[in-house]
Tab-separated table of C-alpha atoms in Angstrom:
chain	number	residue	atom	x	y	z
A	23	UNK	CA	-3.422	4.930	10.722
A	24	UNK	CA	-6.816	6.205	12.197
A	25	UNK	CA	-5.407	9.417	13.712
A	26	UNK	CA	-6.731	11.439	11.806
A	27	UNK	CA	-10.666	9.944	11.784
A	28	UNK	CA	-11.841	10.647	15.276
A	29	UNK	CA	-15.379	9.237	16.358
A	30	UNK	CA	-15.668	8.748	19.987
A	31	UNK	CA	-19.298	7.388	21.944
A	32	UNK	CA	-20.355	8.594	25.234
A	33	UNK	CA	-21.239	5.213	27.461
A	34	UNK	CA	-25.061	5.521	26.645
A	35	UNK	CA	-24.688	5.993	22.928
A	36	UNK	CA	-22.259	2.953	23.027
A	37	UNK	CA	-25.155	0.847	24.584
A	38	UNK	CA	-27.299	1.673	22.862
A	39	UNK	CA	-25.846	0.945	19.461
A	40	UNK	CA	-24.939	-2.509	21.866
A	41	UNK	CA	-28.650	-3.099	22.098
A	42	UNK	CA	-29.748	-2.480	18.697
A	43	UNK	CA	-26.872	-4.856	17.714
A	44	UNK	CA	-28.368	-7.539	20.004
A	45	UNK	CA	-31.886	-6.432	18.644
A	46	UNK	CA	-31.089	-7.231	14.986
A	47	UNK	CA	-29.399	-10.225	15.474
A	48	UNK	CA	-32.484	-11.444	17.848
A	49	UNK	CA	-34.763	-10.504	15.423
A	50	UNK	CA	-32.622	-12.406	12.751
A	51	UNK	CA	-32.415	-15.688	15.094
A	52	UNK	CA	-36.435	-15.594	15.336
A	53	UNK	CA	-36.710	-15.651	11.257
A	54	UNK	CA	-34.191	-18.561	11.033
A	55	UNK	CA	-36.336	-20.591	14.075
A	56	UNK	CA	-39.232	-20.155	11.091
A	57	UNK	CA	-37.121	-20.750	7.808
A	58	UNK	CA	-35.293	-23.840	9.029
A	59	UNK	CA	-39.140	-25.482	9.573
A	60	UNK	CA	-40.307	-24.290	5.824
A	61	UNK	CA	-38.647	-27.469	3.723
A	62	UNK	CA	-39.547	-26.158	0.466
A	63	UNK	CA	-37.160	-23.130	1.277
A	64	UNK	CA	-34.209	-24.980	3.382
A	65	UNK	CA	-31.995	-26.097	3.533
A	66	UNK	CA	-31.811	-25.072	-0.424
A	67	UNK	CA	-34.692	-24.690	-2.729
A	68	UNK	CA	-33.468	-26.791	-5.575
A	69	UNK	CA	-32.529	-24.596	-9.190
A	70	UNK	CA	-32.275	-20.954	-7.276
A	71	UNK	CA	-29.126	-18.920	-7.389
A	72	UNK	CA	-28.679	-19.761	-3.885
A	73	UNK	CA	-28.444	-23.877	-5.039
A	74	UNK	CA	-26.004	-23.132	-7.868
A	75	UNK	CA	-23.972	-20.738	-5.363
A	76	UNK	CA	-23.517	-23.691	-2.805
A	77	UNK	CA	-22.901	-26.193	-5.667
A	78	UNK	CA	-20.103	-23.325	-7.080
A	79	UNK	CA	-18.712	-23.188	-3.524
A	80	UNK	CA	-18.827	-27.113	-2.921
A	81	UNK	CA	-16.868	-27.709	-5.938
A	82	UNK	CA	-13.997	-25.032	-4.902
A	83	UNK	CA	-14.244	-26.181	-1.201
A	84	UNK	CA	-13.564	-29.138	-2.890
A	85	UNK	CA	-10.548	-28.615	-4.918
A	86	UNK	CA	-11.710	-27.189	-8.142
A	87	UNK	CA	-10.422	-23.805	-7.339
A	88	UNK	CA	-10.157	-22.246	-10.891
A	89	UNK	CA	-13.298	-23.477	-12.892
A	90	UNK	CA	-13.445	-24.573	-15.954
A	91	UNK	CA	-16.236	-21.706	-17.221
A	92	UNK	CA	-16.076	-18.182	-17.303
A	93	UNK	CA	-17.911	-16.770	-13.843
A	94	UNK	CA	-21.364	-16.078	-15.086
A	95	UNK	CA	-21.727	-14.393	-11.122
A	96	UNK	CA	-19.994	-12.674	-8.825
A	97	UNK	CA	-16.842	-15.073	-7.700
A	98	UNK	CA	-15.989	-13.650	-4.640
A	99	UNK	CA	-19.242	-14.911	-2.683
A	100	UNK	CA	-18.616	-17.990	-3.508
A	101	UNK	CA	-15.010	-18.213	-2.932
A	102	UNK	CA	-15.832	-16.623	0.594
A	103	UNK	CA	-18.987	-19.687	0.720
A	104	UNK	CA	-16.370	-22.563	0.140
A	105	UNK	CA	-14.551	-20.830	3.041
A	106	UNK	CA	-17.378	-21.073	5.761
A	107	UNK	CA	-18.485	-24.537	4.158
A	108	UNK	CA	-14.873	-25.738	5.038
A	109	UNK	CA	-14.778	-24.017	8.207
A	110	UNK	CA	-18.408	-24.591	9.548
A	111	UNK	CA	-18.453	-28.659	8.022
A	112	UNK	CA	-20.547	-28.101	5.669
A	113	UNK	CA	-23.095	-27.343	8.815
A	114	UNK	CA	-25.034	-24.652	6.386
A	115	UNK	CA	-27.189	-23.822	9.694
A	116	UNK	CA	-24.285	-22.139	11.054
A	117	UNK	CA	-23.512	-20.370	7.898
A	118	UNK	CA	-27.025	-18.526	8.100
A	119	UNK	CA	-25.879	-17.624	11.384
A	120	UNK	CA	-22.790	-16.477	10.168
A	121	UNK	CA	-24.765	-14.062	7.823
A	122	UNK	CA	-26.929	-12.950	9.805
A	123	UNK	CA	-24.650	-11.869	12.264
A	124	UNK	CA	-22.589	-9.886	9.946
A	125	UNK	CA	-26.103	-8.425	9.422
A	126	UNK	CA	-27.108	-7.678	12.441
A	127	UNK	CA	-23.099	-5.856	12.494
A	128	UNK	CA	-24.375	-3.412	9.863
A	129	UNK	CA	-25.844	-1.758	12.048
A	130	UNK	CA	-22.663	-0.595	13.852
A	131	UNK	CA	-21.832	0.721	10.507
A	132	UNK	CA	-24.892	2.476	9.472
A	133	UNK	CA	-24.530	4.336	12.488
A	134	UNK	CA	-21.418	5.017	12.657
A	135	UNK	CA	-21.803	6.354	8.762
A	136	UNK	CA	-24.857	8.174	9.430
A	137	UNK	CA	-23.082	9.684	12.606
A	138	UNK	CA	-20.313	10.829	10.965
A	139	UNK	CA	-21.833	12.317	7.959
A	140	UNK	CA	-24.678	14.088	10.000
A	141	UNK	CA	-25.465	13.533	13.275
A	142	UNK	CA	-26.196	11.499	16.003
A	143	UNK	CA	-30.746	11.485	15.286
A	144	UNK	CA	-29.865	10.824	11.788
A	145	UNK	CA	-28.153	7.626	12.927
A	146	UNK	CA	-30.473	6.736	15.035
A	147	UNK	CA	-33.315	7.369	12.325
A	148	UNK	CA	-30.641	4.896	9.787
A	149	UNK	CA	-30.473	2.532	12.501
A	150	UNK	CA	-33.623	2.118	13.376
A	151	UNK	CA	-34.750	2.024	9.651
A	152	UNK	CA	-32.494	-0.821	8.818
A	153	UNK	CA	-33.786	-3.326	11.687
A	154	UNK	CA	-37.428	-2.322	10.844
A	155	UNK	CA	-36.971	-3.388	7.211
A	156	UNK	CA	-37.168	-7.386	7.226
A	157	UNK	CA	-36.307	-7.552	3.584
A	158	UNK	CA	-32.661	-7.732	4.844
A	159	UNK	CA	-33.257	-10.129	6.751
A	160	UNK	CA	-34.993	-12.324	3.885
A	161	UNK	CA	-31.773	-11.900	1.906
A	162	UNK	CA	-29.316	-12.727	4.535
A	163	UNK	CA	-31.100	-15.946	4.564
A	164	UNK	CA	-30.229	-16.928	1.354
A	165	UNK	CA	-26.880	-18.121	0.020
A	166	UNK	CA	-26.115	-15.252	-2.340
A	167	UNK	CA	-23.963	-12.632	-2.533
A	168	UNK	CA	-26.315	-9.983	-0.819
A	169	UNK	CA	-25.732	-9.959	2.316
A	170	UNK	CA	-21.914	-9.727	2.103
A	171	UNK	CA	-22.047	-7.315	-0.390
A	172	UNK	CA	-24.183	-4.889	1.483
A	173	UNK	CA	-21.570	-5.604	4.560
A	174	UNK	CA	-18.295	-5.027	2.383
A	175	UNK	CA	-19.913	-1.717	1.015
A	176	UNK	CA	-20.932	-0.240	4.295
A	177	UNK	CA	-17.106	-0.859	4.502
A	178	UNK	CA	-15.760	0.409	1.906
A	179	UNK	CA	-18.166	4.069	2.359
A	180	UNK	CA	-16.671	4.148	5.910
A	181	UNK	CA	-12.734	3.888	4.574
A	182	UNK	CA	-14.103	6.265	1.891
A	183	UNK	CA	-15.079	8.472	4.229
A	184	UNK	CA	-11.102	7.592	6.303
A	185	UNK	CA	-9.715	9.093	3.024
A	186	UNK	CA	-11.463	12.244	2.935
A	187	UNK	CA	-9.531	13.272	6.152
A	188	UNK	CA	-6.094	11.167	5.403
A	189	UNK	CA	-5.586	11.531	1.620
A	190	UNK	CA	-2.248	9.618	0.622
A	191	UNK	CA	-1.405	7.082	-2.256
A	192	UNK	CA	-0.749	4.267	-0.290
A	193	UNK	CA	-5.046	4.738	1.192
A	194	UNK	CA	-6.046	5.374	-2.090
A	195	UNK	CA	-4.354	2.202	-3.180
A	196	UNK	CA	-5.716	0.243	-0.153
A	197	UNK	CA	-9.326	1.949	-1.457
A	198	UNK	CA	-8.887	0.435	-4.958
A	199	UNK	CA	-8.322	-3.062	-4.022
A	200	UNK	CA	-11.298	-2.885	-1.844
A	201	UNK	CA	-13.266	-1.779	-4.406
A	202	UNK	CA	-11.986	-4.207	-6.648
A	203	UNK	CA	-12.987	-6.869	-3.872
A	204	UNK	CA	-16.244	-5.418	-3.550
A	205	UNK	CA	-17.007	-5.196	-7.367
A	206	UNK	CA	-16.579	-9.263	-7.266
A	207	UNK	CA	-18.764	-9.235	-4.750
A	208	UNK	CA	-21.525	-6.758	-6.895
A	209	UNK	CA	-20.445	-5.205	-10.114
A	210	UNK	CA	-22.340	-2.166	-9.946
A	211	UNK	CA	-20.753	-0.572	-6.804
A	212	UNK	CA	-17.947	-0.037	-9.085
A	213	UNK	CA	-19.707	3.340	-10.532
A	214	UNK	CA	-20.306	4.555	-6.846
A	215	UNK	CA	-16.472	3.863	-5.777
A	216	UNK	CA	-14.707	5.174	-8.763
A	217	UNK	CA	-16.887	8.653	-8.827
A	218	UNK	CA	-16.525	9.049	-4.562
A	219	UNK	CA	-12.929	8.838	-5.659
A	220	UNK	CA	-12.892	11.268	-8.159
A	221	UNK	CA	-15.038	13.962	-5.815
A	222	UNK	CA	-12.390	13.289	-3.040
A	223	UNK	CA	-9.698	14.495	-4.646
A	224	UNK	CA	-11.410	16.984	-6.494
A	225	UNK	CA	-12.570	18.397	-2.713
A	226	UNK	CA	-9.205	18.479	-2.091
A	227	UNK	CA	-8.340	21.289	-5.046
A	228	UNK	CA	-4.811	18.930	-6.027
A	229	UNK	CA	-2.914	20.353	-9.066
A	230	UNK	CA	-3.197	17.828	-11.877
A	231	UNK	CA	-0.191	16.521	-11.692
A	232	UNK	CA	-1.432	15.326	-8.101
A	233	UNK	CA	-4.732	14.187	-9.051
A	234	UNK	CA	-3.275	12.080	-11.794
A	235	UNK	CA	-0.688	10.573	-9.374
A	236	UNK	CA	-3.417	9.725	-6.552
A	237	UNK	CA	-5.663	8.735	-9.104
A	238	UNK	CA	-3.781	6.176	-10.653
A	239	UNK	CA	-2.650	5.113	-7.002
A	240	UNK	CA	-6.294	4.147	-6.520
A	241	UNK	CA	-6.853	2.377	-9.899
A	242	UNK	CA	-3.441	0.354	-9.805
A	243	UNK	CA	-5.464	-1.417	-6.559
A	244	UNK	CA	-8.713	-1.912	-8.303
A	245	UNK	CA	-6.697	-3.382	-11.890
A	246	UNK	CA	-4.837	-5.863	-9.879
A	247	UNK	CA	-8.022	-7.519	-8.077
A	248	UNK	CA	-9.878	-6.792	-11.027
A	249	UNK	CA	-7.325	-8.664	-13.371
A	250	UNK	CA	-7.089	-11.259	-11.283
A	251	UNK	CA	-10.181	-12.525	-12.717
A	252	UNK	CA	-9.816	-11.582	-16.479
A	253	UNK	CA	-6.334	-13.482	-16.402
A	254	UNK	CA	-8.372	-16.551	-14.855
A	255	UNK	CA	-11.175	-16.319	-17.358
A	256	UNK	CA	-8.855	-16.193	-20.138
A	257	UNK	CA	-6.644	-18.980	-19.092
A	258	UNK	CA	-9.464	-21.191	-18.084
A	259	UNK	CA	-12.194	-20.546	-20.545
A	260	UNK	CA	-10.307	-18.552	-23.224
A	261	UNK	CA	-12.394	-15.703	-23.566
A	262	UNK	CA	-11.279	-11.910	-22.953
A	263	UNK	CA	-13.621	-11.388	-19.782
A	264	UNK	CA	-13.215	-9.309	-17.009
A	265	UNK	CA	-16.564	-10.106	-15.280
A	266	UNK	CA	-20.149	-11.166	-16.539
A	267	UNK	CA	-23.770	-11.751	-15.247
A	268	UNK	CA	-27.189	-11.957	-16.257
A	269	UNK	CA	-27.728	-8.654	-15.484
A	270	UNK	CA	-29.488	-7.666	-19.068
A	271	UNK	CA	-31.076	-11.301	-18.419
A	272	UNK	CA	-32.709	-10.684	-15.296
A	273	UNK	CA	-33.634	-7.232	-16.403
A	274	UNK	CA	-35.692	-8.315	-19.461
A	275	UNK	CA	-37.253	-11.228	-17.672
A	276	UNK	CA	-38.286	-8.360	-14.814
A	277	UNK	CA	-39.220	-5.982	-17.087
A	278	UNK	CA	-41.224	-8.023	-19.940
A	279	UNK	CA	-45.265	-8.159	-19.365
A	280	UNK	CA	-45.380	-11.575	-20.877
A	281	UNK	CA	-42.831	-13.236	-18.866
């Protein structure tokens, strides 16, 4: 399948992106030696998304897969929760561990992004840039959708950039339903993914007839994961949803000088 997308390492750029791996996910272990001794903040600071996403994932870990409300967040962090709760015991020490090593694995795929699109200083410059900013870190530390969101879109940019160089319908429809998977994850990733589609195969100079074709190939993929969740919203809650937050919430409590 990955003919086509050659990236090869010499030995010392293969350590090295080794070491800054092990450097991220040190510096990620030191912050959680801190957090676990703050009790305000952990295990769960009591009303904060991250206590209504563990209470979300408790009750599906639990057996209440469906709901009985429409998903006022994005579902698939805290489907993918109630799996590490049931695989780690409910340990949620070793869930923070869990995300941060996925973390500290983004910087494989900054690199390797960077590298590919430019060069090898510019991913060093990425790389370097992404363990220096500790704001990642913060969020990995919390049990919200961040941290696997930024991990499934590094993804999903890498496969985009697999399609650019192996353009069929059966990719594109692979690139849809991870889209659609990564728009549960974080709605707004959805404008990114559907235009990178849209410039692929207009770099490719298709007749319309194939640019149609491919691009329904790609939206067939993001419709079924998408409607997946409007079916379960409407037979659970009865109410024509395909997703929902507080996004126009959050942005008037950010944005009004009285809050």
């Amino acid at each position: 399948m990955l003919n086509n997308f050659k990236l090869t390492f010499s030995r010392r750029e293969f350590l090295f992106i080794i070491f800054c791996f092990v450097l991220a996910f040190y510096l990620r272990l030191i912050y959680l030696r801190d957090y676990v001794k703050i009790k305000l903040y952990y295990p769960i600071l009591k009303e904060s998304d991250s206590y209504h996403y563990l209470k979300w994932a408790k009750d599906i870990a639990e057996g209440d897969i469906l709901g009985r409300k429409v998903f006022m967040k994005w579902p698939f962090y805290a489907y993918f929760l109630a799996l590490l709760l049931k695989l780690f015991n409910y340990e949620l020490i070793y869930i923070y561990l869990f995300q941060f090593f996925l973390g500290a694995l983004n910087c494989i795929l900054i690199y390797i992004i960077s590298r590919k699109i430019f060069n090898k200083i510019t991913g060093l410059a990425a790389i370097l840039l992404y363990i220096s900013y500790g704001l990642f870190i913060f969020y990995e530390g919390l049990l919200m959708y961040t941290s696997l969101s930024i991990f499934l879109n590094l993804i999903l940019f890498l496969y985009f950039l697999y399609l650019r160089e192996n353009l069929n319908r059966k990719a594109l429809f692979v690139g849809g339903v991870l889209l659609g998977i990564c728009t549960l994850t974080q709605a707004n990733v959805i404008i990114f993914g559907t235009l990178a589609i849209i410039f692929i195969l207009l770099e490719k100079k298709l007749s319309l007839k194939y640019f149609i074709y491919n691009l329904l190939a790609f939206f067939v993929g993001l419709i079924i994961i998408l409607d997946a969740v409007f079916l379960r919203n409407y037979f659970v809650a009865k109410d024509n949803i395909l997703i929902s937050a507080n996004l126009g919430f959050n942005f008037y409590l950010g944005n009004n000088p009285n809050n």
